[in-house]
């Protein structure tokens, strides 16, 4: 037997890659009494029609799923494109991973507008590429000239996000077409499109074969746990991507639930209206609080600059956690310790957030957190304040 350590056989870059840190999700699942306002999840559960479709799929779960041709056709109709333009994925993360693997290898450069979804950078590094991080302007506008200046012969992809996480603002047509003029494969993640009134870029794919759009059913559709996303691209690219995608990566449960969701567009519009209305209400409340600078958003979240309060984002997030509420400090998104992001929740959760945040920015007084009923009527009597520091969620790159 050779004495060579087995890890020496790993492809270069894997051992040094930072794995996705899911501790904040694990923590939230262990403590269901907490308000989950940290991961941009939809506060509304799936509709009865979606649940019925998923349940029916479970009854025949002994069979392998189909390829999702019917769902591809429904998604194509929803976006007014051809089914040949659609690739399904186990969440939009699978599509983004396949796209990155298709274009990026050792020594290649990838241009990324930041702050944004950290998955772009992590996957680029994982496949040996070099991310060129182009900061947004001081007022969080997209720096199109800087992005174009960063493009070289080594550039294999550009990654953008619209609406952008965590800033909440969207690209406009002129800005995007300027970037597309570079001719480089350009990925626009539109995961939060259905949470507001941002413009879909699906119609640009026919005229711009270098444009790839990723979408998800995790946000406004409220199917995050089912892992269902898709990409929109030129048919030649979709054909190439399908060669790399893992077979049967989507369960029949996800495929049938997704099809049911597509069959009821009125339910999606109700969700969009609810998220938008509650976002405006929370925004209005934040604007009345001293020392805050909340940024207008088209997502299901709001980014808040808390530097004017004299509090750090870590202190505010810790304060909220002691009142059974999970918020997100934005240090993992390359923002200094002065930014907090809140997910739009239910009406009741948003009411609690407004009250808790108002106390948090002044340092108190702390109020006892209520004990909330869990599914099935059980009560979790372990408060977040009782959890040791090592058990609390650390900053992570996702969501």
Short mmCIF file of N, CA and C in Angstrom, two decimals, residues 229-393:
data_model
loop_
_atom_site.label_atom_id
_atom_site.label_comp_id
_atom_site.label_asym_id
_atom_site.label_seq_id
_atom_site.Cartn_x
_atom_site.Cartn_y
_atom_site.Cartn_z
N UNK A 229 -35.42 24.97 -9.95
CA UNK A 229 -35.06 26.20 -10.64
C UNK A 229 -34.92 25.93 -12.13
N UNK A 230 -34.58 26.96 -12.87
CA UNK A 230 -34.41 26.76 -14.31
C UNK A 230 -33.54 27.87 -14.89
N UNK A 231 -33.05 27.59 -16.10
CA UNK A 231 -32.29 28.58 -16.84
C UNK A 231 -32.94 28.84 -18.18
N UNK A 232 -32.70 30.03 -18.72
CA UNK A 232 -33.18 30.42 -20.05
C UNK A 232 -31.97 30.84 -20.86
N UNK A 233 -31.75 30.18 -21.97
CA UNK A 233 -30.56 30.45 -22.78
C UNK A 233 -30.80 30.01 -24.22
N UNK A 234 -29.84 30.33 -25.09
CA UNK A 234 -29.92 29.90 -26.48
C UNK A 234 -29.95 28.38 -26.54
N UNK A 235 -30.69 27.79 -27.47
CA UNK A 235 -30.80 26.32 -27.54
C UNK A 235 -29.45 25.61 -27.62
N UNK A 236 -28.50 26.18 -28.32
CA UNK A 236 -27.18 25.54 -28.41
C UNK A 236 -26.51 25.46 -27.04
N UNK A 237 -26.69 26.50 -26.22
CA UNK A 237 -26.13 26.47 -24.87
C UNK A 237 -26.90 25.50 -23.99
N UNK A 238 -28.23 25.51 -24.09
CA UNK A 238 -29.02 24.58 -23.29
C UNK A 238 -28.61 23.14 -23.60
N UNK A 239 -28.40 22.83 -24.88
CA UNK A 239 -27.96 21.49 -25.27
C UNK A 239 -26.64 21.13 -24.60
N UNK A 240 -25.72 22.09 -24.56
CA UNK A 240 -24.43 21.84 -23.91
C UNK A 240 -24.58 21.67 -22.41
N UNK A 241 -25.41 22.51 -21.81
CA UNK A 241 -25.61 22.42 -20.35
C UNK A 241 -26.23 21.07 -19.96
N UNK A 242 -27.16 20.59 -20.79
CA UNK A 242 -27.83 19.33 -20.47
C UNK A 242 -26.86 18.15 -20.47
N UNK A 243 -25.77 18.28 -21.20
CA UNK A 243 -24.76 17.22 -21.23
C UNK A 243 -24.00 17.13 -19.89
N UNK A 244 -23.99 18.25 -19.15
CA UNK A 244 -23.28 18.28 -17.88
C UNK A 244 -24.19 18.06 -16.68
N UNK A 245 -25.46 18.28 -16.85
CA UNK A 245 -26.38 18.16 -15.72
C UNK A 245 -26.55 16.70 -15.29
N UNK A 246 -26.61 16.46 -14.00
CA UNK A 246 -26.75 15.11 -13.47
C UNK A 246 -28.12 14.55 -13.85
N UNK A 247 -28.21 13.31 -14.36
CA UNK A 247 -29.52 12.73 -14.67
C UNK A 247 -30.38 12.59 -13.41
N UNK A 248 -31.65 12.76 -13.57
CA UNK A 248 -32.62 12.61 -12.49
C UNK A 248 -32.31 13.50 -11.29
N UNK A 249 -31.80 14.70 -11.54
CA UNK A 249 -31.48 15.59 -10.42
C UNK A 249 -32.72 16.23 -9.83
N UNK A 250 -33.85 16.17 -10.54
CA UNK A 250 -35.11 16.70 -10.01
C UNK A 250 -36.04 15.56 -9.68
N UNK A 251 -36.59 15.58 -8.48
CA UNK A 251 -37.52 14.54 -8.06
C UNK A 251 -38.87 14.71 -8.75
N UNK A 252 -39.62 13.62 -8.81
CA UNK A 252 -40.96 13.70 -9.37
C UNK A 252 -41.84 14.61 -8.53
N UNK A 253 -41.62 14.62 -7.21
CA UNK A 253 -42.38 15.51 -6.33
C UNK A 253 -42.18 16.96 -6.74
N UNK A 254 -40.92 17.35 -6.97
CA UNK A 254 -40.62 18.72 -7.37
C UNK A 254 -41.21 19.05 -8.74
N UNK A 255 -41.08 18.11 -9.68
CA UNK A 255 -41.60 18.35 -11.03
C UNK A 255 -43.11 18.54 -11.03
N UNK A 256 -43.82 17.68 -10.29
CA UNK A 256 -45.28 17.77 -10.27
C UNK A 256 -45.74 19.02 -9.50
N UNK A 257 -45.06 19.34 -8.41
CA UNK A 257 -45.41 20.54 -7.66
C UNK A 257 -45.17 21.79 -8.50
N UNK A 258 -44.05 21.82 -9.20
CA UNK A 258 -43.74 22.97 -10.06
C UNK A 258 -44.77 23.15 -11.16
N UNK A 259 -45.20 22.04 -11.75
CA UNK A 259 -46.21 22.12 -12.81
C UNK A 259 -47.53 22.65 -12.26
N UNK A 260 -47.90 22.20 -11.06
CA UNK A 260 -49.13 22.70 -10.44
C UNK A 260 -49.04 24.19 -10.16
N UNK A 261 -47.86 24.65 -9.72
CA UNK A 261 -47.68 26.08 -9.47
C UNK A 261 -47.80 26.88 -10.76
N UNK A 262 -47.26 26.35 -11.85
CA UNK A 262 -47.35 27.03 -13.14
C UNK A 262 -48.78 27.07 -13.66
N UNK A 263 -49.58 26.09 -13.24
CA UNK A 263 -50.97 26.03 -13.71
C UNK A 263 -51.85 27.07 -13.03
N UNK A 264 -51.33 27.75 -11.99
CA UNK A 264 -52.15 28.72 -11.25
C UNK A 264 -51.39 30.05 -11.13
N UNK A 265 -51.26 30.77 -12.25
CA UNK A 265 -50.52 32.04 -12.20
C UNK A 265 -51.18 33.07 -11.29
N UNK A 266 -52.48 32.94 -11.05
CA UNK A 266 -53.15 33.90 -10.18
C UNK A 266 -52.63 33.78 -8.74
N UNK A 267 -52.23 32.58 -8.33
CA UNK A 267 -51.67 32.41 -7.00
C UNK A 267 -50.33 33.12 -6.88
N UNK A 268 -49.52 33.06 -7.94
CA UNK A 268 -48.24 33.77 -7.93
C UNK A 268 -48.46 35.27 -7.83
N UNK A 269 -49.45 35.79 -8.54
CA UNK A 269 -49.71 37.23 -8.48
C UNK A 269 -50.17 37.65 -7.09
N UNK A 270 -50.94 36.79 -6.43
CA UNK A 270 -51.34 37.09 -5.05
C UNK A 270 -50.12 37.15 -4.14
N UNK A 271 -49.17 36.26 -4.35
CA UNK A 271 -47.95 36.25 -3.56
C UNK A 271 -47.11 37.50 -3.83
N UNK A 272 -47.00 37.84 -5.11
CA UNK A 272 -46.26 39.05 -5.47
C UNK A 272 -46.88 40.29 -4.80
N UNK A 273 -48.20 40.36 -4.83
CA UNK A 273 -48.88 41.51 -4.24
C UNK A 273 -48.67 41.55 -2.73
N UNK A 274 -48.73 40.39 -2.09
CA UNK A 274 -48.53 40.35 -0.64
C UNK A 274 -47.11 40.78 -0.27
N UNK A 275 -46.12 40.20 -0.93
CA UNK A 275 -44.73 40.53 -0.63
C UNK A 275 -44.47 42.01 -0.87
N UNK A 276 -44.95 42.53 -1.98
CA UNK A 276 -44.72 43.94 -2.32
C UNK A 276 -45.40 44.87 -1.32
N UNK A 277 -46.62 44.55 -0.94
CA UNK A 277 -47.35 45.38 0.02
C UNK A 277 -46.66 45.39 1.38
N UNK A 278 -46.27 44.22 1.85
CA UNK A 278 -45.60 44.14 3.15
C UNK A 278 -44.22 44.79 3.10
N UNK A 279 -43.52 44.66 1.98
CA UNK A 279 -42.22 45.31 1.85
C UNK A 279 -42.35 46.82 1.94
N UNK A 280 -43.37 47.36 1.29
CA UNK A 280 -43.60 48.81 1.36
C UNK A 280 -43.94 49.23 2.78
N UNK A 281 -44.72 48.42 3.49
CA UNK A 281 -45.10 48.75 4.87
C UNK A 281 -43.90 48.73 5.80
N UNK A 282 -43.05 47.72 5.67
CA UNK A 282 -41.85 47.65 6.50
C UNK A 282 -40.90 48.79 6.15
N UNK A 283 -40.78 49.09 4.87
CA UNK A 283 -39.91 50.18 4.44
C UNK A 283 -40.38 51.50 5.04
N UNK A 284 -41.67 51.75 5.02
CA UNK A 284 -42.22 52.99 5.57
C UNK A 284 -41.90 53.10 7.06
N UNK A 285 -42.00 51.99 7.78
CA UNK A 285 -41.69 52.00 9.21
C UNK A 285 -40.21 52.28 9.46
N UNK A 286 -39.34 51.67 8.65
CA UNK A 286 -37.90 51.87 8.81
C UNK A 286 -37.51 53.33 8.56
N UNK A 287 -38.19 53.96 7.62
CA UNK A 287 -37.87 55.35 7.28
C UNK A 287 -38.19 56.32 8.42
N UNK A 288 -39.01 55.89 9.36
CA UNK A 288 -39.33 56.76 10.49
C UNK A 288 -38.35 56.59 11.65
N UNK A 289 -37.46 55.59 11.57
CA UNK A 289 -36.54 55.31 12.68
C UNK A 289 -35.26 56.10 12.51
N UNK A 290 -34.78 56.73 13.57
CA UNK A 290 -33.58 57.58 13.47
C UNK A 290 -32.31 56.77 13.19
N UNK A 291 -31.45 57.33 12.35
CA UNK A 291 -30.14 56.74 12.12
C UNK A 291 -30.10 55.63 11.10
N UNK A 292 -31.24 55.30 10.49
CA UNK A 292 -31.27 54.20 9.53
C UNK A 292 -31.29 54.72 8.09
N UNK A 293 -30.72 53.91 7.19
CA UNK A 293 -30.83 54.17 5.76
C UNK A 293 -31.24 52.87 5.08
N UNK A 294 -32.54 52.62 4.96
CA UNK A 294 -33.00 51.42 4.24
C UNK A 294 -32.98 51.69 2.74
N UNK A 295 -32.63 50.68 1.96
CA UNK A 295 -32.51 50.85 0.51
C UNK A 295 -33.74 50.28 -0.20
N UNK A 296 -34.30 51.02 -1.15
CA UNK A 296 -35.45 50.52 -1.90
C UNK A 296 -35.14 49.16 -2.52
N UNK A 297 -36.11 48.25 -2.50
CA UNK A 297 -35.87 46.88 -2.93
C UNK A 297 -37.00 46.37 -3.79
N UNK A 298 -36.64 45.52 -4.75
CA UNK A 298 -37.61 44.79 -5.56
C UNK A 298 -37.61 43.31 -5.20
N UNK A 299 -36.85 42.93 -4.15
CA UNK A 299 -36.84 41.55 -3.69
C UNK A 299 -37.76 41.36 -2.51
N UNK A 300 -37.66 40.21 -1.87
CA UNK A 300 -38.45 39.96 -0.66
C UNK A 300 -37.62 40.23 0.59
N UNK A 301 -36.82 41.28 0.52
CA UNK A 301 -35.91 41.65 1.60
C UNK A 301 -35.61 43.14 1.50
N UNK A 302 -35.05 43.68 2.56
CA UNK A 302 -34.62 45.08 2.58
C UNK A 302 -33.24 45.13 3.22
N UNK A 303 -32.32 45.83 2.60
CA UNK A 303 -30.99 46.07 3.15
C UNK A 303 -31.03 47.39 3.92
N UNK A 304 -30.44 47.37 5.12
CA UNK A 304 -30.49 48.54 6.00
C UNK A 304 -29.10 48.92 6.46
N UNK A 305 -28.72 50.17 6.20
CA UNK A 305 -27.47 50.72 6.73
C UNK A 305 -27.76 51.25 8.13
N UNK A 306 -27.12 50.64 9.13
CA UNK A 306 -27.39 51.00 10.53
C UNK A 306 -26.27 51.85 11.13
N UNK A 307 -25.33 52.31 10.31
CA UNK A 307 -24.16 53.02 10.83
C UNK A 307 -24.55 54.29 11.58
N UNK A 308 -25.68 54.91 11.21
CA UNK A 308 -26.09 56.15 11.86
C UNK A 308 -26.67 55.95 13.25
N UNK A 309 -26.85 54.70 13.65
CA UNK A 309 -27.42 54.44 14.98
C UNK A 309 -26.35 54.28 16.06
N UNK A 310 -25.09 54.12 15.63
CA UNK A 310 -24.02 53.85 16.58
C UNK A 310 -23.93 52.38 16.95
N UNK A 311 -24.83 51.55 16.42
CA UNK A 311 -24.82 50.11 16.67
C UNK A 311 -24.16 49.40 15.49
N UNK A 312 -23.55 48.24 15.75
CA UNK A 312 -23.03 47.41 14.68
C UNK A 312 -24.11 46.44 14.22
N UNK A 313 -23.94 45.91 13.03
CA UNK A 313 -24.90 44.92 12.54
C UNK A 313 -24.90 43.68 13.43
N UNK A 314 -23.71 43.29 13.92
CA UNK A 314 -23.62 42.11 14.78
C UNK A 314 -24.40 42.31 16.07
N UNK A 315 -24.30 43.51 16.64
CA UNK A 315 -25.01 43.78 17.89
C UNK A 315 -26.53 43.75 17.68
N UNK A 316 -26.97 44.30 16.56
CA UNK A 316 -28.41 44.32 16.27
C UNK A 316 -28.94 42.92 16.01
N UNK A 317 -28.19 42.13 15.23
CA UNK A 317 -28.61 40.76 14.95
C UNK A 317 -28.65 39.94 16.25
N UNK A 318 -27.67 40.14 17.12
CA UNK A 318 -27.65 39.42 18.39
C UNK A 318 -28.83 39.83 19.28
N UNK A 319 -29.14 41.12 19.29
CA UNK A 319 -30.29 41.63 20.06
C UNK A 319 -31.57 40.95 19.57
N UNK A 320 -31.75 40.92 18.24
CA UNK A 320 -32.96 40.32 17.68
C UNK A 320 -33.03 38.83 17.98
N UNK A 321 -31.89 38.15 17.95
CA UNK A 321 -31.89 36.72 18.23
C UNK A 321 -32.37 36.43 19.65
N UNK A 322 -32.00 37.32 20.59
CA UNK A 322 -32.44 37.12 21.97
C UNK A 322 -33.95 37.33 22.10
N UNK A 323 -34.57 37.92 21.10
CA UNK A 323 -36.03 38.06 21.09
C UNK A 323 -36.67 37.11 20.07
N UNK A 324 -35.96 36.01 19.80
CA UNK A 324 -36.49 34.94 18.94
C UNK A 324 -36.68 35.38 17.49
N UNK A 325 -35.74 36.16 17.00
CA UNK A 325 -35.83 36.62 15.61
C UNK A 325 -34.46 36.51 14.96
N UNK A 326 -34.41 35.89 13.78
CA UNK A 326 -33.16 35.74 13.04
C UNK A 326 -33.11 36.76 11.91
N UNK A 327 -32.15 37.67 11.99
CA UNK A 327 -31.86 38.62 10.92
C UNK A 327 -30.49 38.27 10.36
N UNK A 328 -30.04 39.00 9.37
CA UNK A 328 -28.75 38.67 8.73
C UNK A 328 -27.83 39.88 8.69
N UNK A 329 -26.65 39.74 9.30
CA UNK A 329 -25.60 40.74 9.13
C UNK A 329 -24.95 40.50 7.77
N UNK A 330 -24.54 41.56 7.09
CA UNK A 330 -24.09 41.44 5.72
C UNK A 330 -22.58 41.39 5.55
N UNK A 331 -21.86 41.05 6.60
CA UNK A 331 -20.40 40.97 6.48
C UNK A 331 -19.99 39.88 5.49
N UNK A 332 -20.75 38.80 5.38
CA UNK A 332 -20.43 37.73 4.43
C UNK A 332 -20.65 38.17 2.99
N UNK A 333 -21.35 39.27 2.78
CA UNK A 333 -21.59 39.79 1.44
C UNK A 333 -20.64 40.94 1.10
N UNK A 334 -19.51 40.94 1.78
CA UNK A 334 -18.47 41.95 1.52
C UNK A 334 -18.93 43.37 1.86
N UNK A 335 -19.82 43.47 2.83
CA UNK A 335 -20.21 44.78 3.35
C UNK A 335 -19.69 44.90 4.77
N UNK A 336 -19.30 46.09 5.17
CA UNK A 336 -18.75 46.29 6.51
C UNK A 336 -19.83 46.02 7.57
N UNK A 337 -19.42 45.99 8.81
CA UNK A 337 -20.32 45.63 9.90
C UNK A 337 -21.27 46.76 10.24
N UNK A 338 -22.00 47.21 9.23
CA UNK A 338 -22.96 48.29 9.42
C UNK A 338 -24.24 48.05 8.62
N UNK A 339 -24.39 46.83 8.09
CA UNK A 339 -25.54 46.54 7.24
C UNK A 339 -26.26 45.30 7.74
N UNK A 340 -27.59 45.41 7.83
CA UNK A 340 -28.46 44.30 8.22
C UNK A 340 -29.48 44.09 7.12
N UNK A 341 -29.78 42.82 6.84
CA UNK A 341 -30.82 42.51 5.86
C UNK A 341 -31.96 41.78 6.56
N UNK A 342 -33.18 42.21 6.26
CA UNK A 342 -34.36 41.55 6.82
C UNK A 342 -35.19 40.99 5.68
N UNK A 343 -35.66 39.77 5.85
CA UNK A 343 -36.57 39.14 4.91
C UNK A 343 -38.00 39.57 5.25
N UNK A 344 -38.80 39.80 4.22
CA UNK A 344 -40.22 40.12 4.45
C UNK A 344 -40.93 38.84 4.87
N UNK A 345 -41.57 38.88 6.04
CA UNK A 345 -42.25 37.71 6.57
C UNK A 345 -43.75 37.85 6.51
N UNK A 346 -44.43 37.15 7.39
CA UNK A 346 -45.88 37.29 7.51
C UNK A 346 -46.20 38.66 8.12
N UNK A 347 -47.47 39.02 8.12
CA UNK A 347 -47.88 40.29 8.73
C UNK A 347 -47.44 40.33 10.19
N UNK A 348 -47.68 39.24 10.91
CA UNK A 348 -47.33 39.19 12.33
C UNK A 348 -45.82 39.27 12.54
N UNK A 349 -45.06 38.56 11.72
CA UNK A 349 -43.60 38.62 11.83
C UNK A 349 -43.08 40.02 11.53
N UNK A 350 -43.65 40.66 10.53
CA UNK A 350 -43.21 42.00 10.18
C UNK A 350 -43.54 42.99 11.29
N UNK A 351 -44.70 42.82 11.93
CA UNK A 351 -45.04 43.66 13.08
C UNK A 351 -44.01 43.50 14.19
N UNK A 352 -43.65 42.24 14.47
CA UNK A 352 -42.66 41.99 15.52
C UNK A 352 -41.31 42.57 15.13
N UNK A 353 -40.94 42.42 13.84
CA UNK A 353 -39.66 42.97 13.40
C UNK A 353 -39.59 44.48 13.63
N UNK A 354 -40.64 45.19 13.25
CA UNK A 354 -40.64 46.65 13.41
C UNK A 354 -40.45 47.01 14.88
N UNK A 355 -41.12 46.29 15.77
CA UNK A 355 -40.99 46.58 17.20
C UNK A 355 -39.60 46.22 17.72
N UNK A 356 -39.11 45.03 17.35
CA UNK A 356 -37.80 44.57 17.83
C UNK A 356 -36.68 45.45 17.28
N UNK A 357 -36.76 45.79 16.00
CA UNK A 357 -35.68 46.57 15.39
C UNK A 357 -35.63 47.97 15.99
N UNK A 358 -36.80 48.52 16.29
CA UNK A 358 -36.83 49.83 16.92
C UNK A 358 -36.11 49.84 18.25
N UNK A 359 -36.26 48.76 19.03
CA UNK A 359 -35.53 48.66 20.29
C UNK A 359 -34.06 48.35 20.07
N UNK A 360 -33.78 47.53 19.07
CA UNK A 360 -32.40 47.09 18.83
C UNK A 360 -31.48 48.25 18.47
N UNK A 361 -31.97 49.20 17.69
CA UNK A 361 -31.09 50.28 17.24
C UNK A 361 -30.78 51.27 18.35
N UNK A 362 -31.55 51.19 19.45
CA UNK A 362 -31.25 52.05 20.60
C UNK A 362 -30.60 51.27 21.73
N UNK A 363 -30.40 49.95 21.52
CA UNK A 363 -29.77 49.13 22.53
C UNK A 363 -30.70 48.59 23.59
N UNK A 364 -31.98 48.68 23.39
CA UNK A 364 -32.91 48.11 24.36
C UNK A 364 -34.10 49.01 24.62
N UNK A 365 -34.95 48.70 25.61
CA UNK A 365 -34.79 47.56 26.54
C UNK A 365 -35.15 46.24 25.90
N UNK A 366 -34.48 45.18 26.35
CA UNK A 366 -34.79 43.85 25.86
C UNK A 366 -36.09 43.37 26.47
N UNK A 367 -36.93 42.75 25.64
CA UNK A 367 -38.18 42.21 26.14
C UNK A 367 -38.15 40.69 26.07
N UNK A 368 -38.82 40.00 26.98
CA UNK A 368 -38.85 38.54 26.93
C UNK A 368 -39.45 38.07 25.61
N UNK A 369 -38.82 37.07 25.02
CA UNK A 369 -39.33 36.54 23.76
C UNK A 369 -40.47 35.58 24.03
N UNK A 370 -41.54 35.64 23.26
CA UNK A 370 -42.66 34.72 23.47
C UNK A 370 -42.30 33.31 23.05
N UNK A 371 -42.92 32.34 23.69
CA UNK A 371 -42.76 30.95 23.28
C UNK A 371 -43.84 30.65 22.28
N UNK A 372 -43.44 30.21 21.09
CA UNK A 372 -44.41 30.02 20.01
C UNK A 372 -44.66 28.54 19.78
N UNK A 373 -45.90 28.23 19.40
CA UNK A 373 -46.26 26.83 19.15
C UNK A 373 -45.58 26.32 17.90
N UNK A 374 -45.15 25.06 17.93
CA UNK A 374 -44.56 24.43 16.77
C UNK A 374 -45.61 23.58 16.07
N UNK A 375 -45.21 23.08 14.88
CA UNK A 375 -46.11 22.21 14.13
C UNK A 375 -46.49 21.01 14.97
N UNK A 376 -47.77 20.68 14.97
CA UNK A 376 -48.25 19.54 15.73
C UNK A 376 -48.62 19.89 17.15
N UNK A 377 -48.48 21.17 17.53
CA UNK A 377 -48.90 21.59 18.85
C UNK A 377 -47.83 21.49 19.90
N UNK A 378 -46.63 20.97 19.54
CA UNK A 378 -45.56 20.87 20.54
C UNK A 378 -45.02 22.24 20.86
N UNK A 379 -44.47 22.39 22.05
CA UNK A 379 -43.89 23.67 22.46
C UNK A 379 -42.40 23.52 22.64
N UNK A 380 -41.64 24.38 22.02
CA UNK A 380 -40.20 24.39 22.23
C UNK A 380 -39.91 25.46 23.25
N UNK A 381 -39.49 25.07 24.44
CA UNK A 381 -39.31 26.02 25.53
C UNK A 381 -37.86 26.45 25.67
N UNK A 382 -37.05 26.12 24.69
CA UNK A 382 -35.66 26.56 24.74
C UNK A 382 -35.55 27.85 23.96
N UNK A 383 -35.31 28.94 24.63
CA UNK A 383 -35.22 30.24 23.98
C UNK A 383 -33.89 30.39 23.28
N UNK A 384 -33.86 31.24 22.24
CA UNK A 384 -32.61 31.51 21.54
C UNK A 384 -31.55 32.07 22.47
N UNK A 385 -31.99 32.76 23.53
CA UNK A 385 -31.00 33.34 24.44
C UNK A 385 -30.28 32.27 25.25
N UNK A 386 -30.86 31.04 25.28
CA UNK A 386 -30.25 29.96 26.04
C UNK A 386 -29.25 29.17 25.22
N UNK A 387 -29.15 29.47 23.92
CA UNK A 387 -28.26 28.71 23.06
C UNK A 387 -26.85 29.25 23.21
N UNK A 388 -25.85 28.40 23.47
CA UNK A 388 -24.48 28.88 23.59
C UNK A 388 -23.99 29.48 22.29
N UNK A 389 -23.01 30.35 22.39
CA UNK A 389 -22.53 31.07 21.21
C UNK A 389 -22.09 30.14 20.10
N UNK A 390 -21.46 29.00 20.45
CA UNK A 390 -20.98 28.10 19.41
C UNK A 390 -22.12 27.45 18.64
N UNK A 391 -23.34 27.52 19.18
CA UNK A 391 -24.49 26.89 18.54
C UNK A 391 -25.28 27.88 17.70
N UNK A 392 -24.81 29.10 17.65
CA UNK A 392 -25.54 30.13 16.91
C UNK A 392 -25.06 30.19 15.47
N UNK A 393 -25.92 30.61 14.55
CA UNK A 393 -25.54 30.61 13.15
C UNK A 393 -24.47 31.63 12.84
#
